[in-house]
């Protein structure tokens, strides 16, 4: 067959309900079988028949989601190749984890428009559709490139550049040793490679861990809702999302972890996180939740502090306000439950957070949402809330590239220690360096030569 | 006075390393071939270092030999020292390097040219390329002789509008006291070619009798009998050592004091020089902290007292050259026989070429060597054989030869040149090859000899030997992957090598994969029914030890090959494709790639452009079928 196996999320991002990951190519069924655990293997199941099963991470074996899978044998498929679709029922976060599992199982992330391209090249589409296919490829790749570039600006690209810098040190050294054997530079040894790996791999791990904690799944200003238990944080999230995603009860401490919702406010994408209520507690699980809430708060692009207007301020409220006053994140205070008699000391809140920082609401009835949205929009357009420079990986292609780079580097260090010769060690170091380069759009191999000649004095 | 002086199939202009290979390939393929050179005493001349090979370059020499070229044999027959470099760094980067006897090298090559049927060697300065009906038709020399031909290969080296610079002195000239080719350069510009100006340089030569060898470090050749050529009947040659010394702070001080007289810094030189072989003044200025630079002293031959001072390439004035050499241990009393100099020359922008080395503008006109922006004898010869083969194949109306990046370093070089161009004299480095593990010194014959045979340059006898070797390798690989050996039969060996014991038994190929075990061990503990030739045994060892890496590389190559096979029709109009990025479209129109694979390597052409190109080509194909 002509092409390798590719995968991508087939459903539009943010779409509710199911998320579909599509795999296409020679090894689609094999890859599917590595992540999907049904009654029998996909390789043995009937074409075009849905089967039920678990979706697992091929490395850890951990269950990622449950759902359906279907094999569509080529040429009776969209692309004309063997296709496997995995229908998970999770939100965007889970779909993404399914896709990552599929990639780890050996598929390559599809280029923008690649499924359609294949469908066309395999004769699954009419000749008259060629232009439409071209338009699609153009539009999708332009968007993807813009988004990808935006995602690695600033500190993140700086971090990646530093890693590359360290790798090119070793690489240029290796290349000089090979291409100028009589030149008096210190010979590269296994320990040079090991040392570079020891420095670079942990930093790659940090990048991957940050990406995996799901801190930001997609673009969007990170908006964190904080407050004491039972002041109506989940109601606020629901009011904003206009959906019953978070569990709303009267029992304090229901939201123990972080819930999130992607919403658009006046066209501004927000990634709203509902946190566990902050209070003194003996419950260990809840303590963890509280701790997480505080962490979120510090990293947020915008904090929504929810206060119960029907009750006087408590020490926890004051503590929170003090914390927020000294934090760099812009804050809005939501005085909730204003339909009840107001007992809260509004002056005190103004003193801590500023006069124009208060929005009155009845979150459970959706009252005041418009006002809140207005306020958020004004803060964003006024430049007060700006997406902070994201120093973490958010693009799945980038995550894959870091993972790939890491694999190569580890394998280079291992090869060097096992006594493999420089020629093969170089292959992996170079692959690692190139993979990182792809993230920040530096792919010219001419760069390596520039490095070699600027670092080493070579001549004939 | 013009006159018609002869009618040929192929004319090769220049008899340097590119020209010799081009002419031999053409003549050996049966084309009536004429070689014109400015000076018949400078055939296969080495105006710079007296050596052939080295990393990447040595592999090129092996590739030329596998294709049926002459350089390898010529070096084998005339060298005075041979070394295998990078022996401890892995088979992929091992490379042969020969110190050549300059005089013998040129003399033998001239003899080979003279004794080759279909080949005429003649002195003459070509001033004009004759073009008729848009096609090349021949050449005209300074003396008015017009030679007709169906194909012409230009290998003009550094002669095109050459200018020599030594300090504040400069004059028109070719390398090493030769004449320059002034008019041809103008003619090429008139024909519409874009030219660039490059610069290179060479160190002084000193008299052997003035060198104090006591103060130098000896650099002997290898004891082992090594050769480039896959030919089996080659003479063994005496080995002569080279010597090493260093520059020091006094040397550098003299250079600094005289920098204002260095043309590189005074602005006298405008051509772009190569970064990988900077002059000594350049090295001293750029790497100020280095207390000393290596200087290798190399004999230029057995019958001359001229010695090459490697590492001291310079265009400083002659008096400064004398002064700085005298600060170097062993060279205190050195007498310069020829001063170092810089040379500026014209070259073609190589993106004007097809991967066959034919110019896009004038069918039948081929170019090879420094005219294409490269540097180095091996690079020149590698292009020479390809240009010569393609000129001949065109005359014979056969399919052209295009070497891919996976076929060899020659393919890497040509693809780089015609796809990306170069802004300095281009030198091959192993790091330019993405498939370095595949492009090895040891397998050049396995990669290319069959091709050379099919073209018609490799004789039957050599081809049969290749087939035997392949068979031996296959059979042994097969045996190793199907034979198990009992634990007690390897116990001793494993303990001796300090590697982990095995439980029950172990397959021979798995055993060989261990870094501590080599093929010699396998041969001893489980001998094959018939002992392998050393070269076959070497292949077996490499292919097994590096199997994982080699397989991965092969997959990449396979993927690339599919794109290489998608040939873009001649004269394809990129303006008619909707959706290409404007930069991509511009670059594609400029380079006019031969295949989608080549298109994908052009900088500025995005993956989306390639997808669109694929869709469009498919659309065209289907529309044509309907």
PDB file of N, CA and C in Angstrom, chain B residues 12-28 33 35 37 42-45 69-71 74 105-106 108-110 112-113 116 119 121 153 155 380-381 384-385 388:
ATOM      1  N   UNK B  12      33.577  17.327 -24.233  1.00  0.00           N
ATOM      2  CA  UNK B  12      33.779  17.684 -22.835  1.00  0.00           C
ATOM      3  C   UNK B  12      34.767  18.835 -22.796  1.00  0.00           C
ATOM      4  N   UNK B  13      34.367  19.932 -22.186  1.00  0.00           N
ATOM      5  CA  UNK B  13      35.247  21.091 -22.085  1.00  0.00           C
ATOM      6  C   UNK B  13      35.915  21.060 -20.712  1.00  0.00           C
ATOM      7  N   UNK B  14      37.216  20.793 -20.705  1.00  0.00           N
ATOM      8  CA  UNK B  14      37.943  20.695 -19.443  1.00  0.00           C
ATOM      9  C   UNK B  14      38.362  19.264 -19.190  1.00  0.00           C
ATOM     10  N   UNK B  15      39.572  19.105 -18.647  1.00  0.00           N
ATOM     11  CA  UNK B  15      40.075  17.758 -18.387  1.00  0.00           C
ATOM     12  C   UNK B  15      40.556  17.647 -16.950  1.00  0.00           C
ATOM     13  N   UNK B  16      39.797  18.266 -16.062  1.00  0.00           N
ATOM     14  CA  UNK B  16      40.074  18.092 -14.633  1.00  0.00           C
ATOM     15  C   UNK B  16      39.373  16.827 -14.161  1.00  0.00           C
ATOM     16  N   UNK B  17      39.051  16.799 -12.888  1.00  0.00           N
ATOM     17  CA  UNK B  17      38.494  15.566 -12.326  1.00  0.00           C
ATOM     18  C   UNK B  17      37.080  15.304 -12.838  1.00  0.00           C
ATOM     19  N   UNK B  18      36.323  16.366 -13.069  1.00  0.00           N
ATOM     20  CA  UNK B  18      34.978  16.192 -13.630  1.00  0.00           C
ATOM     21  C   UNK B  18      35.080  15.819 -15.105  1.00  0.00           C
ATOM     22  N   UNK B  19      35.904  16.546 -15.815  1.00  0.00           N
ATOM     23  CA  UNK B  19      36.021  16.332 -17.254  1.00  0.00           C
ATOM     24  C   UNK B  19      36.502  14.927 -17.592  1.00  0.00           C
ATOM     25  N   UNK B  20      37.499  14.433 -16.864  1.00  0.00           N
ATOM     26  CA  UNK B  20      38.028  13.096 -17.153  1.00  0.00           C
ATOM     27  C   UNK B  20      36.943  12.034 -16.995  1.00  0.00           C
ATOM     28  N   UNK B  21      36.194  12.109 -15.877  1.00  0.00           N
ATOM     29  CA  UNK B  21      35.142  11.103 -15.658  1.00  0.00           C
ATOM     30  C   UNK B  21      34.052  11.220 -16.724  1.00  0.00           C
ATOM     31  N   UNK B  22      33.704  12.458 -17.055  1.00  0.00           N
ATOM     32  CA  UNK B  22      32.636  12.660 -18.045  1.00  0.00           C
ATOM     33  C   UNK B  22      33.064  12.080 -19.384  1.00  0.00           C
ATOM     34  N   UNK B  23      34.298  12.378 -19.789  1.00  0.00           N
ATOM     35  CA  UNK B  23      34.785  11.932 -21.092  1.00  0.00           C
ATOM     36  C   UNK B  23      34.905  10.411 -21.144  1.00  0.00           C
ATOM     37  N   UNK B  24      35.438   9.834 -20.069  1.00  0.00           N
ATOM     38  CA  UNK B  24      35.605   8.373 -20.063  1.00  0.00           C
ATOM     39  C   UNK B  24      34.243   7.677 -20.116  1.00  0.00           C
ATOM     40  N   UNK B  25      33.301   8.173 -19.334  1.00  0.00           N
ATOM     41  CA  UNK B  25      31.971   7.549 -19.321  1.00  0.00           C
ATOM     42  C   UNK B  25      31.367   7.615 -20.718  1.00  0.00           C
ATOM     43  N   UNK B  26      31.443   8.768 -21.327  1.00  0.00           N
ATOM     44  CA  UNK B  26      30.846   8.945 -22.644  1.00  0.00           C
ATOM     45  C   UNK B  26      31.507   8.047 -23.682  1.00  0.00           C
ATOM     46  N   UNK B  27      32.831   8.052 -23.697  1.00  0.00           N
ATOM     47  CA  UNK B  27      33.549   7.247 -24.690  1.00  0.00           C
ATOM     48  C   UNK B  27      33.321   5.758 -24.462  1.00  0.00           C
ATOM     49  N   UNK B  28      33.322   5.364 -23.185  1.00  0.00           N
ATOM     50  CA  UNK B  28      33.138   3.938 -22.886  1.00  0.00           C
ATOM     51  C   UNK B  28      31.729   3.470 -23.234  1.00  0.00           C
ATOM     52  N   UNK B  33      33.846  10.923 -28.582  1.00  0.00           N
ATOM     53  CA  UNK B  33      33.988  11.963 -27.564  1.00  0.00           C
ATOM     54  C   UNK B  33      35.252  12.780 -27.762  1.00  0.00           C
ATOM     55  N   UNK B  35      37.692  15.712 -25.896  1.00  0.00           N
ATOM     56  CA  UNK B  35      37.993  16.487 -24.700  1.00  0.00           C
ATOM     57  C   UNK B  35      38.852  17.670 -25.096  1.00  0.00           C
ATOM     58  N   UNK B  37      41.002  20.885 -23.590  1.00  0.00           N
ATOM     59  CA  UNK B  37      41.517  21.442 -22.344  1.00  0.00           C
ATOM     60  C   UNK B  37      42.482  22.573 -22.660  1.00  0.00           C
ATOM     61  N   UNK B  42      47.972  19.493 -17.922  1.00  0.00           N
ATOM     62  CA  UNK B  42      47.272  19.624 -16.633  1.00  0.00           C
ATOM     63  C   UNK B  42      46.049  18.708 -16.567  1.00  0.00           C
ATOM     64  N   UNK B  43      46.123  17.555 -17.213  1.00  0.00           N
ATOM     65  CA  UNK B  43      45.010  16.599 -17.135  1.00  0.00           C
ATOM     66  C   UNK B  43      44.939  16.034 -15.720  1.00  0.00           C
ATOM     67  N   UNK B  44      43.740  15.994 -15.163  1.00  0.00           N
ATOM     68  CA  UNK B  44      43.525  15.492 -13.792  1.00  0.00           C
ATOM     69  C   UNK B  44      44.489  16.133 -12.816  1.00  0.00           C
ATOM     70  N   UNK B  45      44.713  17.413 -13.004  1.00  0.00           N
ATOM     71  CA  UNK B  45      45.653  18.132 -12.147  1.00  0.00           C
ATOM     72  C   UNK B  45      45.022  18.404 -10.785  1.00  0.00           C
ATOM     73  N   UNK B  69      33.565   4.307 -12.998  1.00  0.00           N
ATOM     74  CA  UNK B  69      34.449   5.457 -13.203  1.00  0.00           C
ATOM     75  C   UNK B  69      35.905   5.129 -12.900  1.00  0.00           C
ATOM     76  N   UNK B  70      36.747   6.159 -13.012  1.00  0.00           N
ATOM     77  CA  UNK B  70      38.192   5.936 -12.993  1.00  0.00           C
ATOM     78  C   UNK B  70      38.884   6.428 -11.731  1.00  0.00           C
ATOM     79  N   UNK B  71      38.300   7.376 -11.026  1.00  0.00           N
ATOM     80  CA  UNK B  71      39.021   8.043  -9.947  1.00  0.00           C
ATOM     81  C   UNK B  71      39.589   7.074  -8.909  1.00  0.00           C
ATOM     82  N   UNK B  74      42.519   5.191 -10.251  1.00  0.00           N
ATOM     83  CA  UNK B  74      43.648   6.093 -10.444  1.00  0.00           C
ATOM     84  C   UNK B  74      44.339   6.408  -9.118  1.00  0.00           C
ATOM     85  N   UNK B 105      49.496  10.853 -10.599  1.00  0.00           N
ATOM     86  CA  UNK B 105      48.034  10.828 -10.711  1.00  0.00           C
ATOM     87  C   UNK B 105      47.598  11.384 -12.064  1.00  0.00           C
ATOM     88  N   UNK B 106      48.123  12.561 -12.405  1.00  0.00           N
ATOM     89  CA  UNK B 106      47.758  13.196 -13.670  1.00  0.00           C
ATOM     90  C   UNK B 106      48.266  12.404 -14.862  1.00  0.00           C
ATOM     91  N   UNK B 108      48.927   9.161 -15.106  1.00  0.00           N
ATOM     92  CA  UNK B 108      48.183   7.920 -15.350  1.00  0.00           C
ATOM     93  C   UNK B 108      46.813   8.212 -15.956  1.00  0.00           C
ATOM     94  N   UNK B 109      46.148   9.229 -15.424  1.00  0.00           N
ATOM     95  CA  UNK B 109      44.818   9.546 -15.945  1.00  0.00           C
ATOM     96  C   UNK B 109      44.911   9.933 -17.417  1.00  0.00           C
ATOM     97  N   UNK B 110      45.957  10.682 -17.760  1.00  0.00           N
ATOM     98  CA  UNK B 110      46.110  11.097 -19.156  1.00  0.00           C
ATOM     99  C   UNK B 110      46.291   9.861 -20.040  1.00  0.00           C
ATOM    100  N   UNK B 112      45.193   6.900 -19.454  1.00  0.00           N
ATOM    101  CA  UNK B 112      43.908   6.197 -19.575  1.00  0.00           C
ATOM    102  C   UNK B 112      43.039   6.875 -20.628  1.00  0.00           C
ATOM    103  N   UNK B 113      42.985   8.186 -20.592  1.00  0.00           N
ATOM    104  CA  UNK B 113      42.194   8.920 -21.586  1.00  0.00           C
ATOM    105  C   UNK B 113      42.716   8.635 -22.995  1.00  0.00           C
ATOM    106  N   UNK B 116      41.803   5.201 -24.380  1.00  0.00           N
ATOM    107  CA  UNK B 116      40.399   4.798 -24.442  1.00  0.00           C
ATOM    108  C   UNK B 116      39.856   4.978 -25.857  1.00  0.00           C
ATOM    109  N   UNK B 119      37.862   8.202 -27.841  1.00  0.00           N
ATOM    110  CA  UNK B 119      38.149   9.422 -27.101  1.00  0.00           C
ATOM    111  C   UNK B 119      39.296  10.195 -27.743  1.00  0.00           C
ATOM    112  N   UNK B 121      41.724  13.554 -27.300  1.00  0.00           N
ATOM    113  CA  UNK B 121      42.178  14.528 -26.318  1.00  0.00           C
ATOM    114  C   UNK B 121      42.889  15.640 -27.067  1.00  0.00           C
ATOM    115  N   UNK B 153      29.550  18.857 -22.446  1.00  0.00           N
ATOM    116  CA  UNK B 153      29.657  18.884 -20.994  1.00  0.00           C
ATOM    117  C   UNK B 153      30.697  19.928 -20.613  1.00  0.00           C
ATOM    118  N   UNK B 155      33.069  21.547 -17.938  1.00  0.00           N
ATOM    119  CA  UNK B 155      33.698  21.322 -16.637  1.00  0.00           C
ATOM    120  C   UNK B 155      34.841  22.325 -16.537  1.00  0.00           C
ATOM    121  N   UNK B 380      33.671  16.960  -7.874  1.00  0.00           N
ATOM    122  CA  UNK B 380      33.722  17.227  -9.305  1.00  0.00           C
ATOM    123  C   UNK B 380      33.609  15.914 -10.085  1.00  0.00           C
ATOM    124  N   UNK B 381      34.388  14.935  -9.689  1.00  0.00           N
ATOM    125  CA  UNK B 381      34.392  13.663 -10.411  1.00  0.00           C
ATOM    126  C   UNK B 381      33.024  12.987 -10.337  1.00  0.00           C
ATOM    127  N   UNK B 384      30.949  14.645 -12.679  1.00  0.00           N
ATOM    128  CA  UNK B 384      31.473  14.393 -14.021  1.00  0.00           C
ATOM    129  C   UNK B 384      30.945  13.098 -14.590  1.00  0.00           C
ATOM    130  N   UNK B 385      30.974  12.045 -13.772  1.00  0.00           N
ATOM    131  CA  UNK B 385      30.533  10.762 -14.319  1.00  0.00           C
ATOM    132  C   UNK B 385      29.037  10.802 -14.624  1.00  0.00           C
ATOM    133  N   UNK B 388      28.581  12.931 -17.796  1.00  0.00           N
ATOM    134  CA  UNK B 388      29.080  12.207 -18.956  1.00  0.00           C
ATOM    135  C   UNK B 388      28.142  11.080 -19.370  1.00  0.00           C
TER     136      UNK B 388
END
